[in-house]
Coordinates of C-alpha atoms (C1' of nucleotides) in Angstrom, one line a residue:
Chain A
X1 CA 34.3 -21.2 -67.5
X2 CA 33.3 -17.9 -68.9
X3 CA 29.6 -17.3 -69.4
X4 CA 26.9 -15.3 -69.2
X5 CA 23.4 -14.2 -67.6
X6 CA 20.4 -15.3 -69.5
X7 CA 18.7 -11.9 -70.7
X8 CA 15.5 -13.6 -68.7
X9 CA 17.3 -11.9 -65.7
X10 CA 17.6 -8.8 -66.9
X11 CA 16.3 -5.5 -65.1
X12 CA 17.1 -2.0 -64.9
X13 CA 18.1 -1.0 -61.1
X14 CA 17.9 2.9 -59.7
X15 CA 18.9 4.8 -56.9
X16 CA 16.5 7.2 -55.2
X17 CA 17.7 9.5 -52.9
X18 CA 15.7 11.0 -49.5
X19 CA 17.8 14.3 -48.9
X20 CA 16.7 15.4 -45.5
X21 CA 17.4 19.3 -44.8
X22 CA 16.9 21.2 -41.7
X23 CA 15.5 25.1 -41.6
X24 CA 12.9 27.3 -39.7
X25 CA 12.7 24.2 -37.0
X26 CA 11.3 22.0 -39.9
X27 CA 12.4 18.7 -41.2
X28 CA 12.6 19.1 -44.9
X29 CA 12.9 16.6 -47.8
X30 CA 14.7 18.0 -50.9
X31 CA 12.5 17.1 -54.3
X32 CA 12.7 17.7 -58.0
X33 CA 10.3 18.4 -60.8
X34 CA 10.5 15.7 -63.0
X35 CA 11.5 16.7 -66.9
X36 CA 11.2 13.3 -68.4
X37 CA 8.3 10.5 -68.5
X38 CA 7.3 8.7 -66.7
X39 CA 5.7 10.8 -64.4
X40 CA 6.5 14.0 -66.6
X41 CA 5.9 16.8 -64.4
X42 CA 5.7 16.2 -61.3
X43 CA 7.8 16.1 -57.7
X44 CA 9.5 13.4 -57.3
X45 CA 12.5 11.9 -54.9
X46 CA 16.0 12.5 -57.3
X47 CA 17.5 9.5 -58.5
X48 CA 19.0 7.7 -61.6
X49 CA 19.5 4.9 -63.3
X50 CA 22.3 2.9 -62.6
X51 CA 24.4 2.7 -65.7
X52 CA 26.4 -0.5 -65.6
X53 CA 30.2 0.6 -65.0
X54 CA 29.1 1.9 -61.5
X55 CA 29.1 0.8 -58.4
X56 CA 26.0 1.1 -56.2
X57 CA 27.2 3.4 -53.5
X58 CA 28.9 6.1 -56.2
X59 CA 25.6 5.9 -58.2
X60 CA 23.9 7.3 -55.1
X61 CA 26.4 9.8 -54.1
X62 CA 26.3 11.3 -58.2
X63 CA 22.8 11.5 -57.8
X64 CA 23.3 14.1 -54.9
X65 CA 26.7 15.7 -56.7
X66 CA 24.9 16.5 -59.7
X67 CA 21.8 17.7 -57.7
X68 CA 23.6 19.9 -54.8
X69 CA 26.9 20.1 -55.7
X70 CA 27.8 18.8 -52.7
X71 CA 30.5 16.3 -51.4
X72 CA 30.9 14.4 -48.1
X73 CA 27.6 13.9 -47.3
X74 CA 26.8 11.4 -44.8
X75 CA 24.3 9.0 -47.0
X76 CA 23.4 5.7 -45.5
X77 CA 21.3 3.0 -47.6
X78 CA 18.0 2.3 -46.8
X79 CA 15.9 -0.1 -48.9
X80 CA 15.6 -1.9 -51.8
X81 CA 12.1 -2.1 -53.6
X82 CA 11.3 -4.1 -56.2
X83 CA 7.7 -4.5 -56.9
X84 CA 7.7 -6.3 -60.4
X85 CA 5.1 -3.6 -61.4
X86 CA 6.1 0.0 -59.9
X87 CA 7.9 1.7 -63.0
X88 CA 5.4 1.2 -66.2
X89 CA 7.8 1.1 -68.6
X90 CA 9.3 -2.4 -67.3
X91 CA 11.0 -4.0 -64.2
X92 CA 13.4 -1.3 -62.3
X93 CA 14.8 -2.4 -58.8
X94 CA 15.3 0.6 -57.1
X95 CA 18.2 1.6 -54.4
X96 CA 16.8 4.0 -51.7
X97 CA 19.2 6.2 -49.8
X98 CA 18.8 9.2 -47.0
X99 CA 21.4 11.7 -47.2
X100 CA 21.2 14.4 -44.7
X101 CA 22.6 17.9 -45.8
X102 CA 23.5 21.0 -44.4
X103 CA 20.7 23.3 -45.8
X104 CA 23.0 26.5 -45.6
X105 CA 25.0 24.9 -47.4
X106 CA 23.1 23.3 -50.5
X107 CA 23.6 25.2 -53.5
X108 CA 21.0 25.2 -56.9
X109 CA 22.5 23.6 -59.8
X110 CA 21.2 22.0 -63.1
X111 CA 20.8 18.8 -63.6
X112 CA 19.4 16.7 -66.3
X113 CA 16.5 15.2 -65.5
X114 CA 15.7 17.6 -62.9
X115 CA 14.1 21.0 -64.3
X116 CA 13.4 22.3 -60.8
X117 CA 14.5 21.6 -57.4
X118 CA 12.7 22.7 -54.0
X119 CA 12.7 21.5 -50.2
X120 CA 9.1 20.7 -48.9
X121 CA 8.7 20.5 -45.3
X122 CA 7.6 17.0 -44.5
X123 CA 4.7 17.2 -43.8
X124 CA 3.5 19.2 -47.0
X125 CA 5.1 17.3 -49.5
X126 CA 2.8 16.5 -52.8
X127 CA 1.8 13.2 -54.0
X128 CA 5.1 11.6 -55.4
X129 CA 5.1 8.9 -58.4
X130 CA 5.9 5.3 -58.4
X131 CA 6.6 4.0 -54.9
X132 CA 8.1 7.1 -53.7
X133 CA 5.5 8.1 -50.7
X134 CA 6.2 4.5 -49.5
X135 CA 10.2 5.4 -49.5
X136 CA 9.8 8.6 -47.8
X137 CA 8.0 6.8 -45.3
X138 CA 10.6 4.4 -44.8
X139 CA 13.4 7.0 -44.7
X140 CA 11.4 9.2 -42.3
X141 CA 11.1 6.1 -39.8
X142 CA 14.7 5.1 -40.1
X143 CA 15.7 8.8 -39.5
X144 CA 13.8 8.3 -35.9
X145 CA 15.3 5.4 -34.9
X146 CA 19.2 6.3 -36.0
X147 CA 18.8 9.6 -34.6
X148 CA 18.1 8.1 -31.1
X149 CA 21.3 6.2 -31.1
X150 CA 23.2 7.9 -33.7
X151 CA 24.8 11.3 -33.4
X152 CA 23.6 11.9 -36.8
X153 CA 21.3 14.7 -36.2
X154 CA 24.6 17.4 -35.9
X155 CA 25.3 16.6 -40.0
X156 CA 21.9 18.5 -40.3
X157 CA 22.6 21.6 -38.4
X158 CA 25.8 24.0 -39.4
X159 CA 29.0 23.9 -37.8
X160 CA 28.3 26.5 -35.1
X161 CA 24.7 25.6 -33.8
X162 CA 22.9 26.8 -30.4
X163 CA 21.6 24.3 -27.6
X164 CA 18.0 25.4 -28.7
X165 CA 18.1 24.9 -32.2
X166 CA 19.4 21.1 -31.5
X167 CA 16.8 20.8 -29.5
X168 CA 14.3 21.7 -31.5
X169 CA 15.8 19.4 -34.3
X170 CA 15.1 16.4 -32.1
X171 CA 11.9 17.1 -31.4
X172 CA 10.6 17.9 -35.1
X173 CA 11.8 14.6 -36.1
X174 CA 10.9 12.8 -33.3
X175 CA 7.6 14.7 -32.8
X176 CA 7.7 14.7 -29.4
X177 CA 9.1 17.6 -26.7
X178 CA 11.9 17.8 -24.7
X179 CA 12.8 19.2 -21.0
X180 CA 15.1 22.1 -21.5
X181 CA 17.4 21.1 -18.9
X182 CA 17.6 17.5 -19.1
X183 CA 17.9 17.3 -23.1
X184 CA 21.0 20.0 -22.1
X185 CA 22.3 17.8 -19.1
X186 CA 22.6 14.7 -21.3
X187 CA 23.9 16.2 -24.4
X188 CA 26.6 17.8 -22.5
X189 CA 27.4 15.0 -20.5
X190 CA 28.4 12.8 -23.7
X191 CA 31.2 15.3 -24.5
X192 CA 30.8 15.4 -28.2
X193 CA 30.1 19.0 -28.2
X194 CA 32.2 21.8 -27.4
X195 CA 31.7 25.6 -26.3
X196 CA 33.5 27.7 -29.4
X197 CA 33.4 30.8 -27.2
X198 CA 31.3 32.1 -30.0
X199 CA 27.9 34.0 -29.7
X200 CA 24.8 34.6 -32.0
X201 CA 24.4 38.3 -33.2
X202 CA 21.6 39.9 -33.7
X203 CA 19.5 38.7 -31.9
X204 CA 16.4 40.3 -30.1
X205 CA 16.9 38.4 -27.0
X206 CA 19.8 36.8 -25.2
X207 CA 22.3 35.7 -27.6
X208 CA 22.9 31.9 -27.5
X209 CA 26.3 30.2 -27.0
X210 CA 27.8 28.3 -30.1
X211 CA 28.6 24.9 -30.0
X212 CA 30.1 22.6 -32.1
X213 CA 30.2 19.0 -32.9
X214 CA 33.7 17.0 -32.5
X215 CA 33.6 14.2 -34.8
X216 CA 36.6 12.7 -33.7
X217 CA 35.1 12.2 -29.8
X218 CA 32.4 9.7 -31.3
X219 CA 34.9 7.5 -32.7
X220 CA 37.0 7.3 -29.4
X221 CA 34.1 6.7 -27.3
X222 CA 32.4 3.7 -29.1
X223 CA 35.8 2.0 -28.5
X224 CA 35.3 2.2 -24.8
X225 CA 31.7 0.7 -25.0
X226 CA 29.9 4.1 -25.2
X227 CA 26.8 4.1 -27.0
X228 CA 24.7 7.4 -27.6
X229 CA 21.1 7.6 -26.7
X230 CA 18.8 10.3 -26.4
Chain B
X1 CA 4.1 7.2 -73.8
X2 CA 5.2 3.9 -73.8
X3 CA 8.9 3.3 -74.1
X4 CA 11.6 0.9 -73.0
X5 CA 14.6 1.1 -70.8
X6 CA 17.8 1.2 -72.5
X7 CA 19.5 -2.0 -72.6
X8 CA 22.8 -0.8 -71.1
X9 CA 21.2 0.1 -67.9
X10 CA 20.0 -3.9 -67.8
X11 CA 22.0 -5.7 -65.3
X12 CA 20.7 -8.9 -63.0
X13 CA 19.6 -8.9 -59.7
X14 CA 19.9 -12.1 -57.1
X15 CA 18.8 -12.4 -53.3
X16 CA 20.8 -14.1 -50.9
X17 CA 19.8 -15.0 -47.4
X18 CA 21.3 -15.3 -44.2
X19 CA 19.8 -17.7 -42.6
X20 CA 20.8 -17.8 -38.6
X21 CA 19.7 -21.2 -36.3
X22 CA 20.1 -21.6 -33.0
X23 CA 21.1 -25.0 -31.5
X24 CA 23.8 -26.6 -28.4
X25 CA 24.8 -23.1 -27.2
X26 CA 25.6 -21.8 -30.8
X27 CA 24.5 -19.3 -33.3
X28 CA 24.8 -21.2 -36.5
X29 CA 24.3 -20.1 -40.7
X30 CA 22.8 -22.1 -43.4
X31 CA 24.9 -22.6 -45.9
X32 CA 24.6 -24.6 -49.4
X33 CA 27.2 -26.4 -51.4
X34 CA 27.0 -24.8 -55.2
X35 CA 26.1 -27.4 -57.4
X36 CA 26.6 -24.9 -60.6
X37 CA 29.3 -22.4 -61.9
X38 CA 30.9 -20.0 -60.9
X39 CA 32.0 -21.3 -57.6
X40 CA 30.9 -24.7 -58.3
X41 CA 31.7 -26.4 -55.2
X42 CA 31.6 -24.1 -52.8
X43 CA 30.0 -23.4 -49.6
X44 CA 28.1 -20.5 -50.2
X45 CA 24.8 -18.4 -48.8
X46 CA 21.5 -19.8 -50.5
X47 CA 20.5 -16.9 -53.3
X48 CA 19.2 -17.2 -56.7
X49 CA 18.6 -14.2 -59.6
X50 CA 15.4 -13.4 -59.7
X51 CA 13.1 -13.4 -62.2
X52 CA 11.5 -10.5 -63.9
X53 CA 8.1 -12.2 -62.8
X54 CA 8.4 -12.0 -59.5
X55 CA 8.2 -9.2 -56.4
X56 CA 11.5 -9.0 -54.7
X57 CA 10.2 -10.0 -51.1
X58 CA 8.5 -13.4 -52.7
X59 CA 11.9 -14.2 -54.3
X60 CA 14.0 -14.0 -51.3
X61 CA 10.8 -15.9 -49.0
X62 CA 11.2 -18.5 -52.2
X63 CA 14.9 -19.1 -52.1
X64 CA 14.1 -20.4 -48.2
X65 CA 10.9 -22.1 -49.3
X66 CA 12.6 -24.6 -51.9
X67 CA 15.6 -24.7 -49.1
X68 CA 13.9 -25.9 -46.4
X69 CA 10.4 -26.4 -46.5
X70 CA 9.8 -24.2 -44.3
X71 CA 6.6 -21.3 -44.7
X72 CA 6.1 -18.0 -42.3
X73 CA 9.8 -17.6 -41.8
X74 CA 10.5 -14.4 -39.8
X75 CA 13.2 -12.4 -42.9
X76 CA 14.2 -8.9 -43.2
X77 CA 16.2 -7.3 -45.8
X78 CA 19.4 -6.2 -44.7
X79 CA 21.4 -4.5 -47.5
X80 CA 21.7 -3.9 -51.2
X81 CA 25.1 -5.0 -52.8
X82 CA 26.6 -3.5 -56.0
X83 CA 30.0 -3.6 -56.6
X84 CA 30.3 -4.1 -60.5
X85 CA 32.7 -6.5 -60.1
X86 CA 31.3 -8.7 -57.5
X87 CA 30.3 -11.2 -59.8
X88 CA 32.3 -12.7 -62.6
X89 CA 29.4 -13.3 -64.8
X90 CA 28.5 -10.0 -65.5
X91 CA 26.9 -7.4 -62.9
X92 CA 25.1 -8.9 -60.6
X93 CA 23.4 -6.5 -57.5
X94 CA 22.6 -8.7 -55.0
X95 CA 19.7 -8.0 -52.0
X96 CA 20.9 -9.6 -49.0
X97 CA 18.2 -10.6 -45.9
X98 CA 18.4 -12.2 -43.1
X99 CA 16.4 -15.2 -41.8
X100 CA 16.0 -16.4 -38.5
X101 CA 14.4 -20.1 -38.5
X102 CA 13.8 -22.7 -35.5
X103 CA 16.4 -24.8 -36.5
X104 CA 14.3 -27.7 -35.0
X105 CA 11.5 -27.0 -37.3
X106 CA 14.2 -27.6 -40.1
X107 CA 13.5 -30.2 -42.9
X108 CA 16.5 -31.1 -45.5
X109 CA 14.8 -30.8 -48.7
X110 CA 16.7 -30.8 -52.3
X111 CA 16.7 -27.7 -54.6
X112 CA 17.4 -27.6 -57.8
X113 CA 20.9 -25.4 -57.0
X114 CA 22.3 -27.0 -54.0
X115 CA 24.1 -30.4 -54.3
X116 CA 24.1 -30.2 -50.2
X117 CA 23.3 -27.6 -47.1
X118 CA 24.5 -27.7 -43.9
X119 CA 24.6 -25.6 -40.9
X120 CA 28.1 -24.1 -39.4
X121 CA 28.6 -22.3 -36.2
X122 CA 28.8 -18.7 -36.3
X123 CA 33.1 -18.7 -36.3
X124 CA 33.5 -22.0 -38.2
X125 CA 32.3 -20.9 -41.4
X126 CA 34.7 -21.4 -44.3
X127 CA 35.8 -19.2 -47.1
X128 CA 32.8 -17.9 -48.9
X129 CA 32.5 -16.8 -52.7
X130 CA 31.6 -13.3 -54.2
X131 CA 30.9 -10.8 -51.5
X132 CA 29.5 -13.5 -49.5
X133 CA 31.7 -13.0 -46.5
X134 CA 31.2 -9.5 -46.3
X135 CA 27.4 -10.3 -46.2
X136 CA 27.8 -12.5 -43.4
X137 CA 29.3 -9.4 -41.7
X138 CA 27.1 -7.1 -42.2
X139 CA 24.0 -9.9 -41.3
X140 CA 26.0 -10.6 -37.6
X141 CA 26.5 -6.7 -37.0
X142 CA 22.2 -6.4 -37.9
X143 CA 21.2 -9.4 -35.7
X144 CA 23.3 -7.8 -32.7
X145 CA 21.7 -4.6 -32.9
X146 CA 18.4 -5.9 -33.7
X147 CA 18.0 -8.6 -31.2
X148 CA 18.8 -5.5 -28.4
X149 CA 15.5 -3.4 -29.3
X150 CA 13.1 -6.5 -30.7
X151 CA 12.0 -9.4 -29.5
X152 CA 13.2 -11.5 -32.0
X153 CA 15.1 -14.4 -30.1
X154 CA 12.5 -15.9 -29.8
X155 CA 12.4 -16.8 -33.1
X156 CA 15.5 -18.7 -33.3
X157 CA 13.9 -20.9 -30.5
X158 CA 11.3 -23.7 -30.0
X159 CA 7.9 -22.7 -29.1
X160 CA 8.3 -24.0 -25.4
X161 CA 11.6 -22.9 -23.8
X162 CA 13.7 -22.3 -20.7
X163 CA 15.4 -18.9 -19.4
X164 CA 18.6 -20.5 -19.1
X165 CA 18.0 -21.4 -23.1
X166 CA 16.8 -17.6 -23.9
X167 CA 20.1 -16.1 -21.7
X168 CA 22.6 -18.3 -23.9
X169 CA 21.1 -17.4 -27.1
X170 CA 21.5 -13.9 -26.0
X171 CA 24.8 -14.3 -24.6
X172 CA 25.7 -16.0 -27.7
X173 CA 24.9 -13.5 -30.2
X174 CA 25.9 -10.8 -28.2
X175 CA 29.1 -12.6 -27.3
X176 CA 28.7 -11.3 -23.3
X177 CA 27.8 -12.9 -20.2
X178 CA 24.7 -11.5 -18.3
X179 CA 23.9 -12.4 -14.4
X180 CA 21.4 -14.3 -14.5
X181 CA 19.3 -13.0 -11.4
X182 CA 19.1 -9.9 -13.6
X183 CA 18.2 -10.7 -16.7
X184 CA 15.5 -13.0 -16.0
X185 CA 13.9 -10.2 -13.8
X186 CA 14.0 -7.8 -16.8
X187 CA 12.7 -10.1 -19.0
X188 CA 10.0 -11.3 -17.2
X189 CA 9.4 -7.8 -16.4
X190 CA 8.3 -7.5 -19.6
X191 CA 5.5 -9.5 -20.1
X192 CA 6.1 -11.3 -23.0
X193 CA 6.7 -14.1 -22.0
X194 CA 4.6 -16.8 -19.8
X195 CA 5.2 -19.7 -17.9
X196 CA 3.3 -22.1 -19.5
X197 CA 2.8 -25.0 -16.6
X198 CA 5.1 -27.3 -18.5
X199 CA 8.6 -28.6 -17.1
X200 CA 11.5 -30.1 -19.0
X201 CA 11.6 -33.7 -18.3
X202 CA 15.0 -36.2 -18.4
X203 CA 17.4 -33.8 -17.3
X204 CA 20.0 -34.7 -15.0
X205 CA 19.6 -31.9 -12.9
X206 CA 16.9 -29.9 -11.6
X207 CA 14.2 -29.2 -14.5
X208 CA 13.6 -26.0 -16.0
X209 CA 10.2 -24.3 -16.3
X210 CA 9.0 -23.8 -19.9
X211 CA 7.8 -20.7 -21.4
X212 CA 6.5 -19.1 -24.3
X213 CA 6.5 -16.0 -26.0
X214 CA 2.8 -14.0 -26.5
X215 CA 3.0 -12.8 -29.9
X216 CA 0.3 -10.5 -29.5
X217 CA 1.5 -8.8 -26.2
X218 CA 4.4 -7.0 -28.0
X219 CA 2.0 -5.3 -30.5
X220 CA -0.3 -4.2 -27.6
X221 CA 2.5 -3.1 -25.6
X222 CA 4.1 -1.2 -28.8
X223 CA 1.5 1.2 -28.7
X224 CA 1.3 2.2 -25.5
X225 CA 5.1 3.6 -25.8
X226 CA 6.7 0.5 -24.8
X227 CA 10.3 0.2 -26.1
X228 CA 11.9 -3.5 -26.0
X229 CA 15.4 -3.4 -24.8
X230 CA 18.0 -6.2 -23.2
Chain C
dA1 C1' 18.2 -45.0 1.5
dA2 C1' 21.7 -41.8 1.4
dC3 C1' 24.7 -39.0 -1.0
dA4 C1' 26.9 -36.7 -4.9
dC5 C1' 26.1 -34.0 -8.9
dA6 C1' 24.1 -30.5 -12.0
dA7 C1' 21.7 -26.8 -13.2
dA8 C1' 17.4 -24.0 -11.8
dG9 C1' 15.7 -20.6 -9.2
dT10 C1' 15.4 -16.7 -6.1
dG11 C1' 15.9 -11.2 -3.0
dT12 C1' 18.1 -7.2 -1.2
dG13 C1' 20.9 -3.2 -0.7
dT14 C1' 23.6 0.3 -3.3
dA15 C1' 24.8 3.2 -7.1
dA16 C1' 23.5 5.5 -11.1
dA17 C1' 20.3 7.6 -14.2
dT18 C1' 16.0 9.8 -15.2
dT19 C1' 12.5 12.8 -14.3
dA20 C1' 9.9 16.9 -12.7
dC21 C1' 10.0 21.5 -12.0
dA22 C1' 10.5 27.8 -12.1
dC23 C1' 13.1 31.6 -11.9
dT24 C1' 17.1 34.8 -13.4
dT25 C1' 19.9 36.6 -17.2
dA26 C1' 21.4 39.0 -21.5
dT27 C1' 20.1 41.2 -25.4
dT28 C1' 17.1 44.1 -28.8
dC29 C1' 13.6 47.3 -29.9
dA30 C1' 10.2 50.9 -29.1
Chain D
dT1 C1' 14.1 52.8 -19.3
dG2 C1' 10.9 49.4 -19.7
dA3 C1' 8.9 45.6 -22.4
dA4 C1' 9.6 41.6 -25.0
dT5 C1' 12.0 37.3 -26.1
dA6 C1' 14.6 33.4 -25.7
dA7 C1' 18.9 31.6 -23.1
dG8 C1' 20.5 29.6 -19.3
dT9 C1' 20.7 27.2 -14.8
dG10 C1' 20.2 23.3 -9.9
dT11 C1' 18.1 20.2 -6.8
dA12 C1' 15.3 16.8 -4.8
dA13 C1' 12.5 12.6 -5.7
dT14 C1' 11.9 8.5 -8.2
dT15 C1' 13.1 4.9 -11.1
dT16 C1' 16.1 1.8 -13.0
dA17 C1' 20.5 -0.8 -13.2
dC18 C1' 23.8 -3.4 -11.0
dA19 C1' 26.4 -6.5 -7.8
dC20 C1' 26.2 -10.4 -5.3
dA21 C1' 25.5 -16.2 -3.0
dC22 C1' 22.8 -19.7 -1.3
dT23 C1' 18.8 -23.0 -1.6
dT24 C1' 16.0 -26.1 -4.4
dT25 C1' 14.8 -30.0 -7.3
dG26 C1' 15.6 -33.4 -9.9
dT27 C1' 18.9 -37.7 -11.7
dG28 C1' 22.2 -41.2 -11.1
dT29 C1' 25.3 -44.0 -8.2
dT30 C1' 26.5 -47.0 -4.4

DNA sequence: AACACAAAGTGTGTAAATTACACTTATTCA
DNA sequence: TGAATAAGTGTAATTTACACACTTTGTGTT
């Protein structure tokens, strides 16, 4: 009854990770300088071989623990590519994720294969090795569509954020503009967001009220049929 | 500059398909009975590991091939499955997709792994091996959410086809009840769908017009900012 | 030929959601 | 104290979604 898998079958299989950041109203996509070959020294998506006591999804979240620091971030999986031919040195299946991360909050820290570590915004980023332009593409049009129906966009923004600079998240991903008023009306009107009471300081202009984002309220409402859209 | 990958990264790598048919007011699955260990004997999803020869998108379109016969199959990949343990062999990762065939079209046809397959409605599917069941999950939850926001019902249908047949599918899948007056004015609304002339003939009742879906339209209509929804 | 049966097919009024649109307010800085 | 900057706010018009019931067209039976 025991047995095992011819070697004919074997492959290596990787994670790569798209770690979307937001700053400056820019989308930004986290990358590292590559320290080992292939593709010796150049930007690349961060990711790993899976080594064979790990599960998938833990593979991924190392990957951004090593590279960040960071814990709880909301990851999701994307793809799975598998071109017999996209790594040279043999046949690797890689594992694409999106994690979306709290710039503020990311901290620099070493890493092994990584020398270097920098956000690009998206639409500078260099050319990237193996298949990774074709995953970054991927991840960017998922983004789109889960953001529309998702409330995903708020794990991108800090806990206090201002109705503008939501606003202004939604558009840059969705490259396309909003109404003031009615983005407000709408968002309001799905009570996931609360007034803190809090203000911005320092600002040259009108300060902007403080909101934040009730997780719990999501969860509720999608057991009553709710389903966000904007 | 040529080098290997460490052999204790090399694990094996399998698709399985979900393969979803539409027939007498149900949503129905493909399933195979295992002809070979482990799980010999089983109902199970069709899947096979794939070999180090072949692009990841032509092994899953292959597993359905040698199944049944059947070329131009609409597939999408749904999700990446890794649990080390999820295979008593040794790890196995698994890509799952999800097919939707005109289960008219269908041919039996014998493969080399599958003693027998048959098709089971949607909540009459038995106990499945490995993560199979979970699979299944994950493929309904997909085809829910896709079928809302693309026009991919049609698929699961004969060329020519009523409204009343197109409303139970939906109703099916979605497990809700639309009014009819309503839906088929949204649908038709749409545009993708023409009446072609034709009638159904032999029914004991009043016969139904037959349409058909224009392919093309939906590509035209994409790019002019038209979003498909139901 | 008439009638029963079965599912197909069709329109309108009402409520809700979406859109378009421009001025006032609060703060900093010179 | 005035200029600059972004925040904040309401209403009317249009579009879309929803609720709802009877007539039509065929088959099969007597």
């Amino acid at each position: 009854m025991e047995a095992n898998i011819e070697s004919k079958f074997k492959a290596a299989v990787s994670v790569d990770n798209v770690v979307f950041g937001f700053d400056n109203n820019d989308l930004k996509v986290l990358l590292i300088y590559r320290g080992a070959e292939p593709y010796k020294d150049c930007w690349a998506l961060p990711g790993d071989l899976i080594s064979l006591d790990q599960d998938l999804e833990q593979s991924a979240e190392n990957v951004l623990q090593n590279l960040t620091g960071l814990d709880n971030i909301y990851m999701d999986q994307i793809h799975t590519f598998g071109r017999v031919d996209r790594h040279p040195f043999g046949r690797v299946f890689t594992v694409a994720y999106f994690a979306l991360i709290k710039i503020q909050d990311y901290m620099v820290k070493p890493s092994s294969w990584a020398e270097e570590a920098a956000w690009f915004p998206i639409n500078e980023v260099p050319e990237l090795p193996f298949d990774h332009m074709e995953i970054l593409e991927y991840a960017k049009d998922l983004l789109k569509n889960k953001i529309r129906h998702q409330p995903i966009g708020f794990e991108l923004l800090p806990k206090y954020f201002t109705l503008t600079e939501i606003q202004s998240l939604y558009e840059a991903i969705l490259e396309t503009q909003f109404d003031t008023r009615n983005f407000r009306k709408k968002l309001l009107s799905m009570n996931l967001i609360v007034d803190t009471g809090r203000q911005q300081k320092e600002v040259a202009h009108r300060p902007a009220k403080l909101y934040k984002y009730i997780t719990k309220r999501y969860a509720q409402l999608q057991q009553i049929g709710f389903s966000f859209d904007l």
